[in-house]
Amino acid sequence: MERVDVPNRLFAFYLVPNFTMLALSSAVEILRLANIALGKNLYAWRLVSADGAKVKASCGLTIEVDNSLAAERRHLSDPQRPFMAVICGGGDIEQHTNIATAAWLRECRQRGVEVASFCNGTYVLARAGLLNGRECTIHWENYPGFVERFGSTFVSTGLYVVDGGVHTCAGGTAAIDMVLNIVKHDCGDAVVTAVCERALVDRIRQPTDRQRLPFATRMKKINPTIVRLIEKMQDNLAEPLALAELAETAKLSRRQVERLFNSEMKSSPHRYYLKLRLDRARLLLLQTWIPVLEVAVATGFVSASHFSRCYRVAYGCSPQETRNTKTAGSAAHSHIIALRDVAA
């Protein structure tokens, strides 16, 4: 392996309660394997939590950490300053965005430390004001609510985005691609190839590779025309395209498009498109507080009654009942916080 002259890279992974283990372990393993490929410890990492206490991941495993947020912030002015601060997101992320975390992230940027997020940790970067005027990405499940909340931010549907020292990643195995991209920038293709061979990874996916092709059967090869048509549908959920318009974009007749969908997706184009819109509506109901009527409009329905009928057929309950599950969850969380405050 050729000699690599790059300063040591220290990553500070901030673990949010219920963080996703897959993204964290993927990133750390790539760094570990890069060190093996290089024959030296170019990369190091430490784990951080709000108070320095262990953190439970969404899978139920509890992880010990190295630093509290306060101790990590003090390192910004000493030789142990990290190269990158990474927010490891997970469930209920909005409940873990706070002034202290935002201040730490802003100071990181002021001192030249790059920042990053996994999964819905993008919320934390946005709340800290670090995504203003920047492109970013977030896990597809959190995309609808994030776009409604931070409408001025350009949000990609790709795997990861790097924009001016701010890295955002959709989470899961996309963390492998984002960290491999860093290793490639530091050490070149030969090291990346060695890491991929050890990790049994066949390639670095491109940042713009789409996170998800909903409801498609991934175990078989999908007709590229179907992929393009579904992407066109996904990009036009608020104002659905007519079948004739979809067919025109693919340079096919309506009948050919119908045959393709029935053959490849076991569904008509209309039913498939409706499923995409209802899926987006359900995510908006669970992730935001925008009125049900506005959810209907945002997903291309001309009336609340039509939206409710379609929604009930698909999910067996009304849109309001789905919204009520979010309300109940928030009320329970508020009750727990109140009990903690009383105990304190």
mmCIF file of C-alpha atoms in Angstrom:
data_model
loop_
_atom_site.group_PDB
_atom_site.id
_atom_site.type_symbol
_atom_site.label_atom_id
_atom_site.label_comp_id
_atom_site.label_asym_id
_atom_site.label_seq_id
_atom_site.Cartn_x
_atom_site.Cartn_y
_atom_site.Cartn_z
ATOM 1 C CA MET A 1 0.000 0.000 0.000
ATOM 2 C CA GLU A 2 1.391 3.377 -0.982
ATOM 3 C CA ARG A 3 2.293 5.916 1.687
ATOM 4 C CA VAL A 4 -0.525 8.309 2.618
ATOM 5 C CA ASP A 5 0.346 11.711 4.065
ATOM 6 C CA VAL A 6 -2.892 12.819 5.698
ATOM 7 C CA PRO A 7 -3.296 14.209 9.232
ATOM 8 C CA ASN A 8 -4.899 11.791 11.682
ATOM 9 C CA ARG A 9 -8.684 11.880 11.470
ATOM 10 C CA LEU A 10 -10.680 11.763 14.727
ATOM 11 C CA PHE A 11 -14.466 11.317 14.520
ATOM 12 C CA ALA A 12 -16.766 12.302 17.399
ATOM 13 C CA PHE A 13 -19.995 10.308 17.121
ATOM 14 C CA TYR A 14 -22.799 11.923 19.128
ATOM 15 C CA LEU A 15 -25.331 9.229 20.056
ATOM 16 C CA VAL A 16 -28.936 10.377 20.261
ATOM 17 C CA PRO A 17 -31.164 8.083 22.385
ATOM 18 C CA ASN A 18 -32.662 5.373 20.137
ATOM 19 C CA PHE A 19 -29.949 5.940 17.532
ATOM 20 C CA THR A 20 -29.742 3.386 14.735
ATOM 21 C CA MET A 21 -26.919 0.950 15.328
ATOM 22 C CA LEU A 22 -26.566 -0.019 11.666
ATOM 23 C CA ALA A 23 -25.320 3.412 10.573
ATOM 24 C CA LEU A 24 -22.883 3.796 13.487
ATOM 25 C CA SER A 25 -21.416 0.299 13.191
ATOM 26 C CA SER A 26 -21.123 0.646 9.398
ATOM 27 C CA ALA A 27 -19.159 3.878 9.718
ATOM 28 C CA VAL A 28 -16.859 2.644 12.490
ATOM 29 C CA GLU A 29 -16.120 -0.614 10.701
ATOM 30 C CA ILE A 30 -15.111 1.197 7.514
ATOM 31 C CA LEU A 31 -12.701 3.371 9.525
ATOM 32 C CA ARG A 32 -11.302 0.295 11.289
ATOM 33 C CA LEU A 33 -10.786 -1.546 8.008
ATOM 34 C CA ALA A 34 -9.143 1.511 6.481
ATOM 35 C CA ASN A 35 -6.601 1.466 9.301
ATOM 36 C CA ILE A 36 -5.904 -2.216 8.602
ATOM 37 C CA ALA A 37 -5.489 -1.529 4.878
ATOM 38 C CA LEU A 38 -3.102 1.349 5.626
ATOM 39 C CA GLY A 39 -1.139 -0.544 8.248
ATOM 40 C CA LYS A 40 -1.467 2.356 10.677
ATOM 41 C CA ASN A 41 -4.148 4.112 12.738
ATOM 42 C CA LEU A 42 -4.974 7.085 10.566
ATOM 43 C CA TYR A 43 -8.577 7.054 11.771
ATOM 44 C CA ALA A 44 -9.804 7.167 15.362
ATOM 45 C CA TRP A 45 -13.186 7.749 16.967
ATOM 46 C CA ARG A 46 -14.869 8.434 20.258
ATOM 47 C CA LEU A 47 -18.496 8.224 21.320
ATOM 48 C CA VAL A 48 -20.344 11.119 22.935
ATOM 49 C CA SER A 49 -23.685 11.458 24.718
ATOM 50 C CA ALA A 50 -25.494 14.444 26.182
ATOM 51 C CA ASP A 51 -24.475 13.707 29.783
ATOM 52 C CA GLY A 52 -21.699 11.146 29.345
ATOM 53 C CA ALA A 53 -24.001 8.270 30.341
ATOM 54 C CA LYS A 54 -24.461 5.134 28.246
ATOM 55 C CA VAL A 55 -27.032 5.320 25.431
ATOM 56 C CA LYS A 56 -29.558 2.734 24.315
ATOM 57 C CA ALA A 57 -29.827 2.118 20.574
ATOM 58 C CA SER A 58 -33.108 1.476 18.785
ATOM 59 C CA CYS A 59 -32.239 -2.241 18.695
ATOM 60 C CA GLY A 60 -32.115 -2.342 22.515
ATOM 61 C CA LEU A 61 -28.335 -2.583 22.935
ATOM 62 C CA THR A 62 -26.777 -0.109 25.379
ATOM 63 C CA ILE A 63 -23.499 1.541 24.429
ATOM 64 C CA GLU A 64 -20.867 3.066 26.720
ATOM 65 C CA VAL A 65 -19.526 6.447 25.600
ATOM 66 C CA ASP A 66 -16.223 8.271 26.049
ATOM 67 C CA ASN A 67 -17.361 11.843 26.671
ATOM 68 C CA SER A 68 -20.214 14.070 27.686
ATOM 69 C CA LEU A 69 -21.200 16.868 25.349
ATOM 70 C CA ALA A 70 -19.666 19.428 27.724
ATOM 71 C CA ALA A 71 -16.318 17.569 27.744
ATOM 72 C CA GLU A 72 -16.435 17.178 23.975
ATOM 73 C CA ARG A 73 -17.022 20.885 23.551
ATOM 74 C CA ARG A 74 -13.922 21.645 25.648
ATOM 75 C CA HIS A 75 -11.857 19.525 23.249
ATOM 76 C CA LEU A 76 -12.575 22.021 20.469
ATOM 77 C CA SER A 77 -9.838 24.233 21.854
ATOM 78 C CA ASP A 78 -7.192 21.559 22.477
ATOM 79 C CA PRO A 79 -5.205 19.018 20.404
ATOM 80 C CA GLN A 80 -7.989 16.420 20.782
ATOM 81 C CA ARG A 81 -10.296 18.444 18.551
ATOM 82 C CA PRO A 82 -12.085 16.083 16.128
ATOM 83 C CA PHE A 83 -11.903 16.182 12.368
ATOM 84 C CA MET A 84 -15.648 15.541 12.166
ATOM 85 C CA ALA A 85 -18.634 15.649 14.554
ATOM 86 C CA VAL A 86 -21.347 13.181 13.561
ATOM 87 C CA ILE A 87 -24.945 13.207 14.819
ATOM 88 C CA CYS A 88 -26.211 9.608 14.949
ATOM 89 C CA GLY A 89 -29.970 9.988 14.610
ATOM 90 C CA GLY A 90 -32.799 7.697 15.552
ATOM 91 C CA GLY A 91 -36.349 7.676 16.874
ATOM 92 C CA ASP A 92 -38.018 10.839 18.229
ATOM 93 C CA ILE A 93 -35.157 12.996 17.007
ATOM 94 C CA GLU A 94 -37.003 16.274 17.551
ATOM 95 C CA GLN A 95 -37.141 15.567 21.276
ATOM 96 C CA HIS A 96 -33.340 15.523 21.352
ATOM 97 C CA THR A 97 -32.610 18.798 19.561
ATOM 98 C CA ASN A 98 -31.510 21.294 22.167
ATOM 99 C CA ILE A 99 -29.544 24.488 22.664
ATOM 100 C CA ALA A 100 -26.390 22.750 23.921
ATOM 101 C CA THR A 101 -26.110 20.418 20.920
ATOM 102 C CA ALA A 102 -26.783 23.248 18.467
ATOM 103 C CA ALA A 103 -24.144 25.445 20.126
ATOM 104 C CA TRP A 104 -21.562 22.646 19.959
ATOM 105 C CA LEU A 105 -22.239 22.035 16.262
ATOM 106 C CA ARG A 106 -22.024 25.730 15.408
ATOM 107 C CA GLU A 107 -18.745 26.049 17.297
ATOM 108 C CA CYS A 108 -17.450 22.999 15.427
ATOM 109 C CA ARG A 109 -18.013 24.770 12.136
ATOM 110 C CA GLN A 110 -16.501 28.008 13.433
ATOM 111 C CA ARG A 111 -13.329 26.105 14.355
ATOM 112 C CA GLY A 112 -13.109 24.276 11.033
ATOM 113 C CA VAL A 113 -14.488 20.941 12.244
ATOM 114 C CA GLU A 114 -16.665 19.235 9.647
ATOM 115 C CA VAL A 115 -20.117 18.083 10.745
ATOM 116 C CA ALA A 116 -22.257 15.183 9.607
ATOM 117 C CA SER A 117 -25.468 13.337 10.311
ATOM 118 C CA PHE A 118 -26.802 9.823 9.923
ATOM 119 C CA CYS A 119 -30.464 9.094 9.255
ATOM 120 C CA ASN A 120 -32.755 11.781 10.733
ATOM 121 C CA GLY A 121 -29.843 13.451 12.522
ATOM 122 C CA THR A 122 -30.241 15.941 9.668
ATOM 123 C CA TYR A 123 -32.982 17.506 11.834
ATOM 124 C CA VAL A 124 -30.364 18.438 14.429
ATOM 125 C CA LEU A 125 -28.114 20.098 11.842
ATOM 126 C CA ALA A 126 -31.073 21.998 10.410
ATOM 127 C CA ARG A 127 -32.233 23.204 13.823
ATOM 128 C CA ALA A 128 -28.691 24.421 14.494
ATOM 129 C CA GLY A 129 -28.906 26.542 11.333
ATOM 130 C CA LEU A 130 -26.124 24.656 9.568
ATOM 131 C CA LEU A 131 -28.160 23.686 6.502
ATOM 132 C CA ASN A 132 -29.277 27.172 5.506
ATOM 133 C CA GLY A 133 -28.587 27.498 1.783
ATOM 134 C CA ARG A 134 -27.113 24.011 1.607
ATOM 135 C CA GLU A 135 -28.155 20.762 -0.001
ATOM 136 C CA CYS A 136 -28.755 17.798 2.314
ATOM 137 C CA THR A 137 -30.415 14.406 2.504
ATOM 138 C CA ILE A 138 -32.372 12.442 5.098
ATOM 139 C CA HIS A 139 -33.863 8.961 5.376
ATOM 140 C CA TRP A 140 -36.850 8.537 3.038
ATOM 141 C CA GLU A 141 -39.252 7.943 5.954
ATOM 142 C CA ASN A 142 -38.396 11.362 7.391
ATOM 143 C CA TYR A 143 -38.276 13.166 4.046
ATOM 144 C CA PRO A 144 -41.922 14.375 3.895
ATOM 145 C CA GLY A 145 -41.967 15.858 7.391
ATOM 146 C CA PHE A 146 -38.524 17.398 7.005
ATOM 147 C CA VAL A 147 -39.450 19.115 3.747
ATOM 148 C CA GLU A 148 -42.584 20.570 5.336
ATOM 149 C CA ARG A 149 -40.588 21.812 8.335
ATOM 150 C CA PHE A 150 -37.543 23.160 6.495
ATOM 151 C CA GLY A 151 -38.973 24.209 3.149
ATOM 152 C CA SER A 152 -36.079 26.556 2.328
ATOM 153 C CA THR A 153 -33.528 23.720 2.441
ATOM 154 C CA PHE A 154 -32.882 21.748 -0.749
ATOM 155 C CA VAL A 155 -33.333 18.078 0.170
ATOM 156 C CA SER A 156 -31.983 15.320 -2.044
ATOM 157 C CA THR A 157 -33.446 11.822 -2.233
ATOM 158 C CA GLY A 158 -29.947 10.395 -2.670
ATOM 159 C CA LEU A 159 -27.827 8.347 -0.282
ATOM 160 C CA TYR A 160 -25.551 11.123 0.980
ATOM 161 C CA VAL A 161 -24.656 14.731 0.277
ATOM 162 C CA VAL A 162 -21.457 16.686 0.934
ATOM 163 C CA ASP A 163 -21.837 20.451 0.812
ATOM 164 C CA GLY A 164 -19.134 22.725 2.136
ATOM 165 C CA GLY A 165 -17.921 20.669 5.086
ATOM 166 C CA VAL A 166 -21.437 19.518 5.994
ATOM 167 C CA HIS A 167 -22.138 15.840 5.308
ATOM 168 C CA THR A 168 -25.614 14.322 5.510
ATOM 169 C CA CYS A 169 -26.434 10.675 5.030
ATOM 170 C CA ALA A 170 -29.692 8.745 4.726
ATOM 171 C CA GLY A 171 -28.484 6.285 7.362
ATOM 172 C CA GLY A 172 -28.317 2.496 7.312
ATOM 173 C CA THR A 173 -25.725 1.127 4.922
ATOM 174 C CA ALA A 174 -25.503 4.524 3.182
ATOM 175 C CA ALA A 175 -23.072 5.356 6.015
ATOM 176 C CA ILE A 176 -20.676 2.917 4.353
ATOM 177 C CA ASP A 177 -20.785 4.905 1.121
ATOM 178 C CA MET A 178 -20.356 8.268 2.823
ATOM 179 C CA VAL A 179 -17.384 7.159 4.931
ATOM 180 C CA LEU A 180 -15.787 5.341 1.995
ATOM 181 C CA ASN A 181 -16.032 8.623 0.104
ATOM 182 C CA ILE A 182 -14.033 10.293 2.906
ATOM 183 C CA VAL A 183 -11.449 7.490 2.854
ATOM 184 C CA LYS A 184 -11.182 7.787 -0.933
ATOM 185 C CA HIS A 185 -10.579 11.543 -0.652
ATOM 186 C CA ASP A 186 -7.883 10.966 1.999
ATOM 187 C CA CYS A 187 -6.170 7.839 0.736
ATOM 188 C CA GLY A 188 -7.159 7.075 -2.838
ATOM 189 C CA ASP A 189 -8.768 4.212 -4.723
ATOM 190 C CA ALA A 190 -6.304 1.495 -3.688
ATOM 191 C CA VAL A 191 -7.197 1.830 -0.005
ATOM 192 C CA VAL A 192 -10.919 1.944 -0.770
ATOM 193 C CA THR A 193 -10.588 -1.224 -2.854
ATOM 194 C CA ALA A 194 -8.809 -2.976 0.022
ATOM 195 C CA VAL A 195 -11.537 -1.887 2.469
ATOM 196 C CA CYS A 196 -14.310 -3.036 0.146
ATOM 197 C CA GLU A 197 -12.661 -6.431 -0.316
ATOM 198 C CA ARG A 198 -12.475 -6.969 3.443
ATOM 199 C CA ALA A 199 -16.041 -5.729 4.017
ATOM 200 C CA LEU A 200 -17.415 -7.726 1.060
ATOM 201 C CA VAL A 201 -18.723 -4.496 -0.449
ATOM 202 C CA ASP A 202 -18.764 -4.581 -4.232
ATOM 203 C CA ARG A 203 -18.677 -0.823 -4.872
ATOM 204 C CA ILE A 204 -19.199 2.686 -3.488
ATOM 205 C CA ARG A 205 -22.669 3.733 -4.487
ATOM 206 C CA GLN A 206 -22.998 7.216 -5.931
ATOM 207 C CA PRO A 207 -24.338 10.012 -3.690
ATOM 208 C CA THR A 208 -27.246 10.490 -6.086
ATOM 209 C CA ASP A 209 -28.289 6.825 -6.111
ATOM 210 C CA ARG A 210 -31.921 6.744 -5.041
ATOM 211 C CA GLN A 211 -32.572 5.484 -1.513
ATOM 212 C CA ARG A 212 -35.772 3.686 -2.268
ATOM 213 C CA LEU A 213 -37.925 2.334 -5.045
ATOM 214 C CA PRO A 214 -41.172 1.857 -3.092
ATOM 215 C CA PHE A 215 -43.219 -1.293 -3.436
ATOM 216 C CA ALA A 216 -40.924 -2.758 -6.090
ATOM 217 C CA THR A 217 -39.752 -6.346 -5.850
ATOM 218 C CA ARG A 218 -36.043 -5.904 -5.233
ATOM 219 C CA MET A 219 -35.277 -9.594 -5.600
ATOM 220 C CA LYS A 220 -35.696 -9.382 -9.367
ATOM 221 C CA LYS A 221 -34.426 -7.099 -12.069
ATOM 222 C CA ILE A 222 -36.864 -4.242 -12.640
ATOM 223 C CA ASN A 223 -37.431 -2.888 -16.129
ATOM 224 C CA PRO A 224 -35.546 0.466 -16.352
ATOM 225 C CA THR A 225 -38.606 2.090 -17.904
ATOM 226 C CA ILE A 226 -40.672 1.149 -14.838
ATOM 227 C CA VAL A 227 -37.989 2.646 -12.602
ATOM 228 C CA ARG A 228 -38.112 5.942 -14.514
ATOM 229 C CA LEU A 229 -41.914 6.026 -14.419
ATOM 230 C CA ILE A 230 -42.002 5.396 -10.664
ATOM 231 C CA GLU A 231 -39.412 8.123 -10.081
ATOM 232 C CA LYS A 232 -41.596 10.453 -12.162
ATOM 233 C CA MET A 233 -44.566 9.545 -9.964
ATOM 234 C CA GLN A 234 -42.561 10.161 -6.786
ATOM 235 C CA ASP A 235 -41.542 13.580 -8.041
ATOM 236 C CA ASN A 236 -45.160 14.543 -8.756
ATOM 237 C CA LEU A 237 -47.221 13.493 -5.738
ATOM 238 C CA ALA A 238 -48.832 16.874 -5.015
ATOM 239 C CA GLU A 239 -49.977 17.289 -8.615
ATOM 240 C CA PRO A 240 -50.347 13.773 -10.037
ATOM 241 C CA LEU A 241 -49.659 13.336 -13.715
ATOM 242 C CA ALA A 242 -52.247 11.801 -15.991
ATOM 243 C CA LEU A 243 -51.421 8.402 -17.445
ATOM 244 C CA ALA A 244 -51.074 9.993 -20.890
ATOM 245 C CA GLU A 245 -48.430 12.390 -19.518
ATOM 246 C CA LEU A 246 -46.526 9.548 -17.860
ATOM 247 C CA ALA A 247 -46.654 7.538 -21.067
ATOM 248 C CA GLU A 248 -45.340 10.491 -23.051
ATOM 249 C CA THR A 249 -42.302 10.872 -20.765
ATOM 250 C CA ALA A 250 -41.430 7.228 -21.475
ATOM 251 C CA LYS A 251 -42.264 7.544 -25.177
ATOM 252 C CA LEU A 252 -44.821 4.744 -24.829
ATOM 253 C CA SER A 253 -48.538 4.435 -25.371
ATOM 254 C CA ARG A 254 -50.955 4.301 -22.436
ATOM 255 C CA ARG A 255 -51.648 0.654 -23.194
ATOM 256 C CA GLN A 256 -47.912 -0.180 -23.134
ATOM 257 C CA VAL A 257 -47.495 1.527 -19.736
ATOM 258 C CA GLU A 258 -50.475 -0.392 -18.346
ATOM 259 C CA ARG A 259 -49.056 -3.679 -19.607
ATOM 260 C CA LEU A 260 -45.635 -2.895 -18.098
ATOM 261 C CA PHE A 261 -47.067 -2.151 -14.666
ATOM 262 C CA ASN A 262 -49.361 -5.177 -14.671
ATOM 263 C CA SER A 263 -46.470 -7.400 -15.717
ATOM 264 C CA GLU A 264 -43.693 -5.972 -13.501
ATOM 265 C CA MET A 265 -45.573 -4.578 -10.471
ATOM 266 C CA LYS A 266 -48.742 -6.680 -10.486
ATOM 267 C CA SER A 267 -50.691 -3.437 -10.307
ATOM 268 C CA SER A 268 -52.226 -0.888 -12.617
ATOM 269 C CA PRO A 269 -50.357 2.445 -12.937
ATOM 270 C CA HIS A 270 -53.288 4.229 -11.273
ATOM 271 C CA ARG A 271 -53.335 1.959 -8.201
ATOM 272 C CA TYR A 272 -49.575 2.122 -7.861
ATOM 273 C CA TYR A 273 -49.562 5.923 -8.076
ATOM 274 C CA LEU A 274 -52.365 6.101 -5.502
ATOM 275 C CA LYS A 275 -50.363 3.875 -3.146
ATOM 276 C CA LEU A 276 -47.364 6.221 -3.414
ATOM 277 C CA ARG A 277 -49.535 9.236 -2.592
ATOM 278 C CA LEU A 278 -51.205 7.539 0.379
ATOM 279 C CA ASP A 279 -47.833 6.398 1.682
ATOM 280 C CA ARG A 280 -46.618 10.024 1.605
ATOM 281 C CA ALA A 281 -49.850 11.154 3.296
ATOM 282 C CA ARG A 282 -49.398 8.678 6.145
ATOM 283 C CA LEU A 283 -45.849 9.871 6.781
ATOM 284 C CA LEU A 284 -47.053 13.491 6.875
ATOM 285 C CA LEU A 285 -49.810 12.600 9.336
ATOM 286 C CA LEU A 286 -47.308 10.879 11.637
ATOM 287 C CA GLN A 287 -44.441 13.366 11.309
ATOM 288 C CA THR A 288 -46.118 16.765 11.167
ATOM 289 C CA TRP A 289 -49.015 18.722 12.641
ATOM 290 C CA ILE A 290 -50.274 20.197 9.382
ATOM 291 C CA PRO A 291 -54.097 19.886 9.086
ATOM 292 C CA VAL A 292 -55.554 16.780 7.466
ATOM 293 C CA LEU A 293 -56.995 18.879 4.621
ATOM 294 C CA GLU A 294 -53.519 20.255 3.849
ATOM 295 C CA VAL A 295 -52.128 16.709 3.883
ATOM 296 C CA ALA A 296 -54.788 15.787 1.324
ATOM 297 C CA VAL A 297 -53.824 18.720 -0.903
ATOM 298 C CA ALA A 298 -50.090 17.984 -0.510
ATOM 299 C CA THR A 299 -50.672 14.467 -1.835
ATOM 300 C CA GLY A 300 -52.865 15.381 -4.783
ATOM 301 C CA PHE A 301 -56.409 14.836 -3.499
ATOM 302 C CA VAL A 302 -59.086 17.320 -4.565
ATOM 303 C CA SER A 303 -61.225 16.899 -1.439
ATOM 304 C CA ALA A 304 -60.870 15.728 2.152
ATOM 305 C CA SER A 305 -63.744 13.251 1.731
ATOM 306 C CA HIS A 306 -62.104 11.543 -1.267
ATOM 307 C CA PHE A 307 -58.797 11.441 0.607
ATOM 308 C CA SER A 308 -60.441 9.894 3.688
ATOM 309 C CA ARG A 309 -62.202 7.214 1.652
ATOM 310 C CA CYS A 310 -59.036 6.181 -0.159
ATOM 311 C CA TYR A 311 -57.007 6.279 3.048
ATOM 312 C CA ARG A 312 -59.459 4.064 4.942
ATOM 313 C CA VAL A 313 -59.476 1.484 2.157
ATOM 314 C CA ALA A 314 -55.655 1.368 2.216
ATOM 315 C CA TYR A 315 -55.004 1.446 5.983
ATOM 316 C CA GLY A 316 -58.266 0.415 7.647
ATOM 317 C CA CYS A 317 -58.589 3.677 9.577
ATOM 318 C CA SER A 318 -59.232 7.349 8.928
ATOM 319 C CA PRO A 319 -56.480 9.967 8.508
ATOM 320 C CA GLN A 320 -57.578 11.520 11.807
ATOM 321 C CA GLU A 321 -57.190 8.213 13.621
ATOM 322 C CA THR A 322 -53.631 7.972 12.321
ATOM 323 C CA ARG A 323 -52.977 11.528 13.484
ATOM 324 C CA ASN A 324 -54.405 10.642 16.906
ATOM 325 C CA THR A 325 -51.704 7.990 17.371
ATOM 326 C CA LYS A 326 -49.112 10.762 17.002
ATOM 327 C CA THR A 327 -51.022 12.927 19.489
ATOM 328 C CA ALA A 328 -51.201 10.079 22.005
ATOM 329 C CA GLY A 329 -47.477 9.431 21.671
ATOM 330 C CA SER A 330 -46.636 13.090 22.226
ATOM 331 C CA ALA A 331 -48.905 13.291 25.245
ATOM 332 C CA ALA A 332 -47.249 10.236 26.780
ATOM 333 C CA HIS A 333 -43.803 11.722 26.197
ATOM 334 C CA SER A 334 -44.884 15.038 27.813
ATOM 335 C CA HIS A 335 -46.214 13.130 30.812
ATOM 336 C CA ILE A 336 -42.886 11.318 31.249
ATOM 337 C CA ILE A 337 -40.961 14.600 31.048
ATOM 338 C CA ALA A 338 -43.283 16.148 33.620
ATOM 339 C CA LEU A 339 -42.749 13.234 36.023
ATOM 340 C CA ARG A 340 -38.963 13.580 35.618
ATOM 341 C CA ASP A 341 -39.188 17.295 36.380
ATOM 342 C CA VAL A 342 -41.218 16.606 39.533
ATOM 343 C CA ALA A 343 -38.760 13.918 40.643
ATOM 344 C CA ALA A 344 -35.871 16.310 40.098
#
